[in-house]
Amino acid sequence: MPDALRRESATDLGVEAIPMERYLSREFHELEVEKVWRRVWQMACREEAIPNVGDHIVYDIVDDSFLIVRTGPNEIKAFVNACLHRGRRLRTEGGCVPNFRCPFHGFTWNIDGTFAENPSSWDFPQINSERFSLPQVKVDTWGGFVFINMDRNAPPLEVFLEDLPDHFKHRPLEDRYTSIHIAKVIPANWKVTAEAFLESFHLVATHPQLLGSTSDESTEYSVWPGRRHISRAITVAGHSSPHMKGTDDDTIMSNYLLNRQYYGRAMEGRDLVADDLAVGEGQTPREFIAEQLRNQLKPLLGEEAAEAATDCEILDPIAYTVFPNFAPWMAAGPSLVYRFRPNGDDHESSIIDVMFLSPYPPGTERPRPAEVKWLREDQEWTDAEELGRLGPVLNQDANNIPEVQRGMKTLQHFRRGLMMSRYQESRIRHFHQTLMEYIKQ
Ligand code: FES
Ligand SMILES: [Fe+2]
C-alpha cells in the first residue's frame, strides 16, 4: 500500500482524532493545571490598567491567585495573593493601595512585597522580616500586555513568544489603548471556547450572513516549523465566499456595510454608510472599502502611516494565537484581542475576554483604558452595544460553544475522538500537538 494511503486509513481510524476526554475529564483538567497553567506565560492584564505605583489587579487562573502590582514607574511585580500568616487572600479585587494589609489579622506588606508589620510582633519571634516577603512569580511585558509565569525555570517571555514580537514590530500594540473590554462566562471547557476562534471554516454554517463579503474558504492558515506556541489565520474580507459563486460587486459592498466592519465604535469614528458607496472606475469592492477605511484611519494614524497600511492590514482579520489562550489580532485600525481561560476550577466553564486595542492620534495623550465590563451569563453579546456589529457574530458563536460541550458527553461513548480537517483546522491540530507536549513533559 502506498504511504499516502496508509496514512489516510490511519486517519480514518482516528489516529489524528482529538480525544474528547481532553474537554470532559476532570483528570485531564488537573493535568492541565499542573503541566500547562503552572508552566506557561499567560497574559494577566494590560500595563495601562495599572498606571500608578500601588495600582494592582487580581489575576486568577483556576485556583491560583496573583497580585499584579506596579511597584515603580518602570517596574511591575507579581506576588502570590495570599497572606503568609494563615493564608487569607490579601485582595479580592484590584485598586490602588499604599500597602497590602491582610483583612484577617492585619499582617502588612509593602507594595514591593517586603514585609512591613504585624500587629503583635512580640508573639511571632519566629518571623525574620528580611525573609518574610510575599513570594513572587515571573513577570514580563510585551505589546503593552503584562504576562506572568509560575514556573521559575520557564524560558524568558521573548523566547516563549517565538516570532510574534518580530511580526508585530511595525504594529506595536503598546501604542494602543484598550477602547473596549467585555468579559463573559461561557458554559464549556476553555478549549471548546478557544477553538471556536481558531478557524474560519464555521462561517458557512454559523455566520452565513458574512459570506457575501468574507472569503471564508480562502483563509490562509499558518503554522511554522519549530514554532509550537504561535499560529495565524488571515481571512480575506471585501470579497465574497467561494460558497457564493457569482456575487456581484454591489452585493459585496452592501453585505460588507451590513455585517463586516465594526471599526466605528472601536475607534469612536463612524461606521461606513451607504452614501460612501461609489466604487471608482476599475476598482474592486475590496480596494474601494479599503480606501474608505484608510481615509477614516488617517486622523488616528497620521496621513503617512495610513497610506502605508496595506489593504490586508486594513480589511482582513489577521488572527494570531499564542499558546495556550491569548489571541492578539493584527490590524492597522483597532485590533481585536481574545483571551480564553478556565472559569475557576470548573473544567466545564470558561471565561472569554474580548478587547479592542485602538490607535489614538499621534502626539495626543493616551485615552483612559476601558474598564472590564462583565456580561451576565443570561445576557447576550449584543447587550454590549460598544461591540457594534461584532455582537451578533459573537451571539452566533456562543450558540455553538455550550452545545459542543453537551454533544461530546454522549459522543465520547460512540467515537474515539473529534475529527479535524486537513487544512482549515490545522491550527487546532497544532494547538493540540503543543498541548500534549506540555502534558507529557
Ligand atoms: S491570615 Fe492574614 S493576618 Fe492572619
Ligand atoms: Fe465565529
CSV table of C-alpha atoms and ligand atoms in Angstrom, one decimal:
chain,number,residue,atom,x,y,z
A,1,MET,CA,0.0,0.0,0.0
A,2,PRO,CA,1.4,3.4,-0.9
A,3,ASP,CA,2.4,5.5,2.1
A,4,ALA,CA,-0.1,8.2,1.5
A,5,LEU,CA,-2.9,5.7,1.6
A,6,ARG,CA,-1.6,4.1,4.7
A,7,ARG,CA,-1.7,7.5,6.4
A,8,GLU,CA,-5.3,8.0,5.2
A,9,SER,CA,-6.5,4.8,6.7
A,10,ALA,CA,-4.7,5.6,9.9
A,11,THR,CA,-6.6,8.9,10.0
A,12,ASP,CA,-9.9,7.1,9.3
A,13,LEU,CA,-9.2,5.0,12.4
A,14,GLY,CA,-8.9,8.2,14.4
A,15,VAL,CA,-5.2,8.3,14.9
A,16,GLU,CA,-5.3,12.1,14.4
A,17,ALA,CA,-8.6,12.4,16.1
A,18,ILE,CA,-8.8,14.5,19.3
A,19,PRO,CA,-9.9,12.5,22.3
A,20,MET,CA,-13.0,14.1,24.0
A,21,GLU,CA,-11.7,13.4,27.5
A,22,ARG,CA,-9.4,16.5,26.9
A,23,TYR,CA,-12.6,18.6,27.2
A,24,LEU,CA,-14.6,16.5,29.5
A,25,SER,CA,-12.5,14.8,32.1
A,26,ARG,CA,-11.6,16.1,35.5
A,27,GLU,CA,-8.3,14.2,35.4
A,28,PHE,CA,-7.2,15.9,32.2
A,29,HIS,CA,-8.2,19.3,33.7
A,30,GLU,CA,-6.0,18.6,36.7
A,31,LEU,CA,-3.1,17.6,34.4
A,32,GLU,CA,-3.6,20.9,32.5
A,33,VAL,CA,-3.3,22.9,35.8
A,34,GLU,CA,0.0,21.3,36.7
A,35,LYS,CA,1.5,21.0,33.3
A,36,VAL,CA,0.1,23.9,31.4
A,37,TRP,CA,-1.2,26.7,33.6
A,38,ARG,CA,1.6,26.4,36.1
A,39,ARG,CA,4.2,26.4,33.3
A,40,VAL,CA,3.2,28.8,30.5
A,41,TRP,CA,3.5,32.5,30.2
A,42,GLN,CA,-0.1,33.9,30.4
A,43,MET,CA,-1.4,37.3,29.7
A,44,ALA,CA,-2.6,38.8,33.0
A,45,CYS,CA,-3.6,42.4,32.1
A,46,ARG,CA,-2.6,45.5,30.2
A,47,GLU,CA,0.1,47.7,31.5
A,48,GLU,CA,-2.2,50.7,31.2
A,49,ALA,CA,-4.6,49.0,33.7
A,50,ILE,CA,-2.0,49.7,36.4
A,51,PRO,CA,-0.5,53.1,35.5
A,52,ASN,CA,0.4,54.4,39.0
A,53,VAL,CA,2.6,53.0,41.8
A,54,GLY,CA,0.4,50.9,44.0
A,55,ASP,CA,-2.1,50.1,41.3
A,56,HIS,CA,-2.8,46.4,41.1
A,57,ILE,CA,-5.1,43.8,39.7
A,58,VAL,CA,-6.0,40.4,40.9
A,59,TYR,CA,-5.3,37.7,38.3
A,60,ASP,CA,-7.0,34.4,39.0
A,61,ILE,CA,-6.2,31.3,37.0
A,62,VAL,CA,-8.0,28.1,38.1
A,63,ASP,CA,-7.4,28.1,41.8
A,64,ASP,CA,-4.3,30.2,41.8
A,65,SER,CA,-4.5,33.9,42.6
A,66,PHE,CA,-1.9,36.6,42.0
A,67,LEU,CA,-1.4,40.3,42.6
A,68,ILE,CA,0.0,42.1,39.6
A,69,VAL,CA,1.3,45.4,41.1
A,70,ARG,CA,3.0,48.4,39.7
A,71,THR,CA,5.9,48.8,42.2
A,72,GLY,CA,7.7,51.6,40.4
A,73,PRO,CA,7.3,53.9,37.3
A,74,ASN,CA,9.0,51.2,35.2
A,75,GLU,CA,8.5,48.2,37.4
A,76,ILE,CA,5.7,45.6,37.7
A,77,LYS,CA,5.8,42.6,40.0
A,78,ALA,CA,3.5,39.7,40.6
A,79,PHE,CA,3.0,38.3,44.1
A,80,VAL,CA,1.2,35.3,45.4
A,81,ASN,CA,-2.1,36.7,46.5
A,82,ALA,CA,-2.2,35.1,49.9
A,83,CYS,CA,-1.2,36.2,53.4
A,84,LEU,CA,1.8,34.4,54.8
A,85,HIS,CA,0.2,34.1,58.2
A,86,ARG,CA,-2.8,31.9,57.8
A,87,GLY,CA,-3.3,32.1,54.1
A,88,ARG,CA,-6.1,34.6,53.5
A,89,ARG,CA,-6.3,36.1,50.1
A,90,LEU,CA,-4.8,39.5,50.5
A,91,ARG,CA,-7.0,41.2,47.9
A,92,THR,CA,-10.2,40.1,46.2
A,93,GLU,CA,-10.1,42.9,43.7
A,94,GLY,CA,-7.8,45.4,42.1
A,95,GLY,CA,-7.3,49.1,43.0
A,96,CYS,CA,-4.6,51.3,44.4
A,97,VAL,CA,-3.3,50.8,47.9
A,98,PRO,CA,-0.4,52.2,49.9
A,99,ASN,CA,0.4,48.6,51.1
A,100,PHE,CA,-1.2,45.2,51.3
A,101,ARG,CA,-2.8,44.7,54.7
A,102,CYS,CA,-4.5,41.4,55.4
A,103,PRO,CA,-8.1,41.9,56.4
A,104,PHE,CA,-7.9,38.9,58.9
A,105,HIS,CA,-5.3,39.9,61.5
A,106,GLY,CA,-3.6,42.8,59.8
A,107,PHE,CA,-0.2,41.5,58.7
A,108,THR,CA,1.0,44.1,56.2
A,109,TRP,CA,3.4,44.0,53.2
A,110,ASN,CA,4.8,47.0,51.3
A,111,ILE,CA,3.9,47.5,47.7
A,112,ASP,CA,7.3,45.9,46.7
A,113,GLY,CA,6.4,42.7,48.6
A,114,THR,CA,8.7,43.3,51.5
A,115,PHE,CA,7.2,42.7,55.0
A,116,ALA,CA,6.1,45.9,56.8
A,117,GLU,CA,4.5,44.9,60.1
A,118,ASN,CA,2.5,42.6,62.2
A,119,PRO,CA,0.2,43.9,65.0
A,120,SER,CA,1.6,41.5,67.6
A,121,SER,CA,5.3,41.1,66.6
A,122,TRP,CA,6.1,40.1,70.2
A,123,ASP,CA,4.0,37.0,69.6
A,124,PHE,CA,5.9,35.9,66.4
A,125,PRO,CA,9.5,35.8,67.4
A,126,GLN,CA,10.0,33.3,64.5
A,127,ILE,CA,9.4,35.9,61.8
A,128,ASN,CA,12.6,37.2,60.2
A,129,SER,CA,11.3,40.3,58.4
A,130,GLU,CA,14.0,40.1,55.8
A,131,ARG,CA,12.8,36.7,54.7
A,132,PHE,CA,9.1,37.3,55.1
A,133,SER,CA,8.4,38.9,51.7
A,134,LEU,CA,5.5,37.8,49.5
A,135,PRO,CA,6.5,35.1,47.1
A,136,GLN,CA,6.9,36.3,43.6
A,137,VAL,CA,6.3,34.8,40.2
A,138,LYS,CA,8.0,35.8,36.9
A,139,VAL,CA,6.6,38.9,35.1
A,140,ASP,CA,7.4,40.4,31.8
A,141,THR,CA,5.7,42.5,29.2
A,142,TRP,CA,5.2,42.6,25.5
A,143,GLY,CA,3.0,44.8,23.4
A,144,GLY,CA,1.7,46.6,26.5
A,145,PHE,CA,0.5,43.4,28.0
A,146,VAL,CA,1.7,42.0,31.3
A,147,PHE,CA,2.5,38.3,31.4
A,148,ILE,CA,3.2,36.1,34.3
A,149,ASN,CA,4.7,32.6,34.7
A,150,MET,CA,4.6,30.5,37.8
A,151,ASP,CA,7.4,28.2,36.7
A,152,ARG,CA,10.7,29.6,38.0
A,153,ASN,CA,12.6,27.6,35.3
A,154,ALA,CA,10.5,28.9,32.5
A,155,PRO,CA,12.3,30.3,29.4
A,156,PRO,CA,12.1,34.1,29.0
A,157,LEU,CA,8.9,35.5,27.6
A,158,GLU,CA,10.6,36.6,24.4
A,159,VAL,CA,11.7,33.0,23.7
A,160,PHE,CA,8.2,31.8,24.5
A,161,LEU,CA,6.6,34.2,22.1
A,162,GLU,CA,8.8,32.9,19.2
A,163,ASP,CA,8.4,35.1,16.1
A,164,LEU,CA,5.4,37.1,17.4
A,165,PRO,CA,7.3,40.2,18.5
A,166,ASP,CA,9.0,40.3,15.1
A,167,HIS,CA,5.7,40.0,13.3
A,168,PHE,CA,4.2,42.9,15.3
A,169,LYS,CA,7.2,45.1,15.1
A,170,HIS,CA,5.5,47.6,12.7
A,171,ARG,CA,2.2,47.4,14.5
A,172,PRO,CA,3.2,47.8,18.1
A,173,LEU,CA,0.3,47.1,20.4
A,174,GLU,CA,1.9,49.0,23.3
A,175,ASP,CA,1.0,52.1,21.3
A,176,ARG,CA,-2.7,51.3,21.5
A,177,TYR,CA,-5.2,51.8,24.3
A,178,THR,CA,-8.0,49.4,25.4
A,179,SER,CA,-11.1,51.0,24.0
A,180,ILE,CA,-13.4,48.1,24.7
A,181,HIS,CA,-13.1,45.2,27.2
A,182,ILE,CA,-16.0,42.8,27.6
A,183,ALA,CA,-15.8,39.5,29.6
A,184,LYS,CA,-18.3,36.7,29.9
A,185,VAL,CA,-18.6,33.2,31.4
A,186,ILE,CA,-19.3,30.5,28.8
A,187,PRO,CA,-20.6,27.1,29.9
A,188,ALA,CA,-17.9,25.0,28.1
A,189,ASN,CA,-14.4,23.8,28.6
A,190,TRP,CA,-12.0,26.7,27.8
A,191,LYS,CA,-10.6,24.8,24.8
A,192,VAL,CA,-14.0,24.4,23.2
A,193,THR,CA,-14.4,28.2,23.5
A,194,ALA,CA,-10.8,28.9,22.2
A,195,GLU,CA,-11.1,26.6,19.3
A,196,ALA,CA,-14.3,28.3,18.1
A,197,PHE,CA,-11.9,31.2,17.1
A,198,LEU,CA,-9.1,29.1,15.5
A,199,GLU,CA,-10.8,28.6,12.1
A,200,SER,CA,-13.0,30.4,9.6
A,201,PHE,CA,-14.5,27.1,8.4
A,202,HIS,CA,-17.5,27.6,10.6
A,203,LEU,CA,-18.6,30.8,8.8
A,204,VAL,CA,-20.5,28.9,6.2
A,205,ALA,CA,-22.9,27.4,8.7
A,206,THR,CA,-22.6,29.7,11.8
A,207,HIS,CA,-22.2,33.1,10.2
A,208,PRO,CA,-23.8,32.7,6.8
A,209,GLN,CA,-24.7,36.4,6.7
A,210,LEU,CA,-21.0,37.3,6.4
A,211,LEU,CA,-20.3,35.2,3.3
A,212,GLY,CA,-21.3,38.0,0.9
A,213,SER,CA,-18.2,39.9,1.8
A,214,THR,CA,-15.9,37.4,3.5
A,215,SER,CA,-14.0,34.7,1.7
A,216,ASP,CA,-14.1,32.1,4.4
A,217,GLU,CA,-12.6,29.2,2.5
A,218,SER,CA,-9.8,31.4,1.1
A,219,THR,CA,-8.4,31.9,4.6
A,220,GLU,CA,-4.7,31.3,4.9
A,221,TYR,CA,-3.8,29.2,7.9
A,222,SER,CA,-0.2,29.3,9.1
A,223,VAL,CA,1.8,27.2,11.5
A,224,TRP,CA,5.6,27.3,11.2
A,225,PRO,CA,8.3,24.7,11.5
A,226,GLY,CA,9.7,24.5,15.0
A,227,ARG,CA,7.2,27.1,16.3
A,228,ARG,CA,4.9,25.5,18.8
A,229,HIS,CA,3.3,28.5,20.5
A,230,ILE,CA,2.1,30.7,17.7
A,231,SER,CA,-0.1,30.3,14.7
A,232,ARG,CA,-2.1,32.6,12.4
A,233,ALA,CA,-5.1,32.9,10.1
A,234,ILE,CA,-5.7,35.6,7.6
A,235,THR,CA,-9.3,35.7,6.3
A,236,VAL,CA,-10.0,37.7,3.1
A,237,ALA,CA,-12.6,40.4,3.5
A,238,GLY,CA,-14.3,42.6,0.9
A,239,HIS,CA,-14.5,39.6,-1.3
A,240,SER,CA,-17.3,37.0,-1.4
A,241,SER,CA,-17.1,33.4,-0.3
A,242,PRO,CA,-16.3,30.6,-2.7
A,243,HIS,CA,-19.6,29.2,-1.5
A,244,MET,CA,-21.4,32.2,-3.0
A,245,LYS,CA,-20.3,32.0,-6.7
A,246,GLY,CA,-21.2,34.9,-8.9
A,247,THR,CA,-21.8,37.5,-6.2
A,248,ASP,CA,-21.9,40.9,-7.9
A,249,ASP,CA,-20.0,44.0,-6.6
A,250,ASP,CA,-23.0,45.8,-5.2
A,251,THR,CA,-23.9,42.8,-3.1
A,252,ILE,CA,-20.4,42.5,-1.8
A,253,MET,CA,-20.5,46.2,-0.9
A,254,SER,CA,-23.9,46.1,0.8
A,255,ASN,CA,-23.1,42.9,2.6
A,256,TYR,CA,-19.9,44.5,3.9
A,257,LEU,CA,-21.7,47.5,5.1
A,258,LEU,CA,-24.4,45.4,6.8
A,259,ASN,CA,-22.1,43.0,8.6
A,260,ARG,CA,-18.5,43.1,8.4
A,261,GLN,CA,-17.0,46.2,9.8
A,262,TYR,CA,-17.1,47.3,13.4
A,263,TYR,CA,-14.4,50.0,13.2
A,264,GLY,CA,-16.9,52.8,14.1
A,265,ARG,CA,-17.4,52.1,17.7
A,266,ALA,CA,-13.9,50.8,18.5
A,267,MET,CA,-12.3,53.9,17.2
A,268,GLU,CA,-15.0,56.4,18.1
A,269,GLY,CA,-15.4,57.2,14.5
A,270,ARG,CA,-18.4,56.4,12.3
A,271,ASP,CA,-19.3,53.3,10.5
A,272,LEU,CA,-19.3,53.4,6.7
A,273,VAL,CA,-22.7,54.3,5.4
A,274,ALA,CA,-24.4,53.8,2.1
A,275,ASP,CA,-23.5,57.3,1.0
A,276,ASP,CA,-19.9,56.2,0.9
A,277,LEU,CA,-20.7,53.7,-1.7
A,278,ALA,CA,-19.4,54.9,-5.0
A,279,VAL,CA,-16.9,52.4,-6.3
A,280,GLY,CA,-14.5,54.2,-8.6
A,281,GLU,CA,-13.7,53.1,-12.1
A,282,GLY,CA,-11.7,50.0,-12.3
A,283,GLN,CA,-11.8,49.4,-8.5
A,284,THR,CA,-12.8,46.2,-6.9
A,285,PRO,CA,-15.1,46.4,-3.9
A,286,ARG,CA,-12.2,45.3,-1.8
A,287,GLU,CA,-10.0,48.1,-2.9
A,288,PHE,CA,-12.8,50.5,-2.5
A,289,ILE,CA,-13.7,49.5,1.0
A,290,ALA,CA,-10.0,49.6,2.0
A,291,GLU,CA,-9.7,53.1,0.6
A,292,GLN,CA,-12.8,54.3,2.6
A,293,LEU,CA,-11.5,52.7,5.8
A,294,ARG,CA,-8.0,54.1,5.2
A,295,ASN,CA,-9.4,57.6,5.0
A,296,GLN,CA,-11.2,57.0,8.3
A,297,LEU,CA,-7.9,55.9,9.8
A,298,LYS,CA,-5.9,59.0,8.8
A,299,PRO,CA,-6.8,61.1,11.8
A,300,LEU,CA,-5.9,58.3,14.1
A,301,LEU,CA,-2.7,57.0,12.5
A,302,GLY,CA,-1.5,60.1,10.6
A,303,GLU,CA,-1.6,60.5,6.9
A,304,GLU,CA,1.6,58.8,6.1
A,305,ALA,CA,1.0,55.7,8.3
A,306,ALA,CA,-2.5,55.3,7.0
A,307,GLU,CA,-1.2,55.4,3.4
A,308,ALA,CA,1.5,52.9,4.2
A,309,ALA,CA,-1.0,50.4,5.6
A,310,THR,CA,-1.8,47.5,3.2
A,311,ASP,CA,-5.4,46.6,2.2
A,312,CYS,CA,-4.9,43.4,4.1
A,313,GLU,CA,-4.0,45.2,7.4
A,314,ILE,CA,-6.9,47.5,7.0
A,315,LEU,CA,-9.6,44.9,6.0
A,316,ASP,CA,-8.7,41.4,6.8
A,317,PRO,CA,-8.9,39.7,10.2
A,318,ILE,CA,-5.3,38.7,10.9
A,319,ALA,CA,-5.7,36.4,13.8
A,320,TYR,CA,-2.7,35.3,15.8
A,321,THR,CA,-2.8,32.9,18.6
A,322,VAL,CA,-0.2,32.4,21.4
A,323,PHE,CA,-0.4,29.1,23.2
A,324,PRO,CA,-2.4,28.5,25.3
A,325,ASN,CA,-5.0,31.1,25.4
A,326,PHE,CA,-4.1,34.5,24.1
A,327,ALA,CA,-5.2,35.8,20.6
A,328,PRO,CA,-4.0,39.2,19.6
A,329,TRP,CA,-5.1,40.2,16.1
A,330,MET,CA,-3.1,42.5,13.9
A,331,ALA,CA,-4.7,45.4,12.2
A,332,ALA,CA,-3.9,48.9,11.0
A,333,GLY,CA,-7.0,50.1,12.9
A,334,PRO,CA,-8.4,48.8,16.1
A,335,SER,CA,-7.1,45.3,16.9
A,336,LEU,CA,-9.3,42.6,18.4
A,337,VAL,CA,-7.8,40.6,21.3
A,338,TYR,CA,-9.3,37.5,22.8
A,339,ARG,CA,-8.3,35.6,25.9
A,340,PHE,CA,-9.8,32.3,26.9
A,341,ARG,CA,-9.3,30.6,30.3
A,342,PRO,CA,-11.0,28.2,32.7
A,343,ASN,CA,-13.6,29.8,35.0
A,344,GLY,CA,-12.0,29.0,38.3
A,345,ASP,CA,-11.6,25.3,38.9
A,346,ASP,CA,-14.6,24.3,36.8
A,347,HIS,CA,-13.4,22.4,33.7
A,348,GLU,CA,-16.8,22.8,32.1
A,349,SER,CA,-16.9,26.6,32.3
A,350,SER,CA,-14.7,29.2,30.8
A,351,ILE,CA,-14.1,33.0,30.7
A,352,ILE,CA,-13.7,34.8,27.4
A,353,ASP,CA,-12.3,38.3,27.3
A,354,VAL,CA,-13.0,40.4,24.2
A,355,MET,CA,-10.9,43.5,23.9
A,356,PHE,CA,-10.3,46.2,21.3
A,357,LEU,CA,-6.9,47.9,21.2
A,358,SER,CA,-7.4,51.2,19.4
A,359,PRO,CA,-4.9,53.6,18.0
A,360,TYR,CA,-5.1,57.3,19.0
A,361,PRO,CA,-3.9,60.3,17.2
A,362,PRO,CA,-0.1,60.8,17.3
A,363,GLY,CA,1.0,63.3,19.8
A,364,THR,CA,-2.1,63.2,21.9
A,365,GLU,CA,-2.5,61.8,25.4
A,366,ARG,CA,-3.3,58.2,25.8
A,367,PRO,CA,-7.0,57.9,26.4
A,368,ARG,CA,-8.0,56.1,29.7
A,369,PRO,CA,-8.5,52.4,29.1
A,370,ALA,CA,-12.0,50.9,29.3
A,371,GLU,CA,-12.8,49.1,32.5
A,372,VAL,CA,-13.7,45.4,32.1
A,373,LYS,CA,-17.4,45.1,31.6
A,374,TRP,CA,-18.8,41.7,32.6
A,375,LEU,CA,-21.9,40.3,30.9
A,376,ARG,CA,-24.0,38.0,33.0
A,377,GLU,CA,-24.5,34.5,31.7
A,378,ASP,CA,-28.1,35.3,30.7
A,379,GLN,CA,-27.0,38.4,28.7
A,380,GLU,CA,-26.2,38.3,25.0
A,381,TRP,CA,-23.2,39.8,23.4
A,382,THR,CA,-25.4,42.3,21.7
A,383,ASP,CA,-26.1,43.7,25.2
A,384,ALA,CA,-22.6,45.1,25.0
A,385,GLU,CA,-23.6,47.8,22.5
A,386,GLU,CA,-20.0,49.0,22.1
A,387,LEU,CA,-19.2,45.8,20.2
A,388,GLY,CA,-21.3,47.1,17.4
A,389,ARG,CA,-21.6,44.5,14.6
A,390,LEU,CA,-19.4,42.1,16.3
A,391,GLY,CA,-22.2,41.5,18.9
A,392,PRO,CA,-24.5,39.4,16.6
A,393,VAL,CA,-21.5,37.4,15.3
A,394,LEU,CA,-20.4,36.5,18.9
A,395,ASN,CA,-24.0,35.5,19.7
A,396,GLN,CA,-23.8,33.0,16.9
A,397,ASP,CA,-20.5,31.6,18.2
A,398,ALA,CA,-22.0,31.5,21.7
A,399,ASN,CA,-24.8,29.4,20.3
A,400,ASN,CA,-22.4,26.6,19.3
A,401,ILE,CA,-20.0,26.5,22.2
A,402,PRO,CA,-22.1,25.1,25.0
A,403,GLU,CA,-23.7,22.7,22.6
A,404,VAL,CA,-20.3,21.3,21.6
A,405,GLN,CA,-19.7,20.6,25.3
A,406,ARG,CA,-23.1,18.9,25.6
A,407,GLY,CA,-22.9,16.9,22.4
A,408,MET,CA,-19.5,15.4,23.3
A,409,LYS,CA,-20.8,13.9,26.5
A,410,THR,CA,-22.8,11.3,24.5
A,411,LEU,CA,-20.5,11.2,21.5
A,412,GLN,CA,-17.5,10.1,23.7
A,413,HIS,CA,-19.1,6.7,24.2
A,414,PHE,CA,-19.5,6.1,20.5
A,415,ARG,CA,-16.4,7.6,18.8
A,416,ARG,CA,-12.7,7.7,19.6
A,417,GLY,CA,-12.3,11.4,19.0
A,418,LEU,CA,-13.2,14.5,17.2
A,419,MET,CA,-12.4,14.7,13.5
A,420,MET,CA,-10.3,17.6,12.3
A,421,SER,CA,-9.9,18.7,8.7
A,422,ARG,CA,-6.5,18.7,6.9
A,423,TYR,CA,-6.1,22.4,6.3
A,424,GLN,CA,-8.8,24.6,7.7
A,425,GLU,CA,-8.5,23.1,11.1
A,426,SER,CA,-4.7,22.8,11.1
A,427,ARG,CA,-4.3,25.4,13.8
A,428,ILE,CA,-6.5,23.3,16.2
A,429,ARG,CA,-4.3,20.3,15.5
A,430,HIS,CA,-1.2,22.4,16.0
A,431,PHE,CA,-2.7,23.6,19.3
A,432,HIS,CA,-3.3,20.0,20.5
A,433,GLN,CA,0.1,18.9,19.4
A,434,THR,CA,1.6,21.6,21.7
A,435,LEU,CA,-0.9,20.9,24.4
A,436,MET,CA,0.1,17.2,24.5
A,437,GLU,CA,3.8,18.1,24.5
A,438,TYR,CA,3.2,20.1,27.7
A,439,ILE,CA,1.0,17.4,29.2
A,440,LYS,CA,3.6,14.7,28.6
A,441,GLN,CA,6.7,16.6,29.9
B,1,FES,S1,-4.4,35.5,57.8
B,1,FES,FE1,-3.6,37.3,57.2
B,1,FES,S2,-3.1,38.3,59.0
B,1,FES,FE2,-3.9,36.4,59.6
B,2,FE,FE,-17.3,32.7,14.7
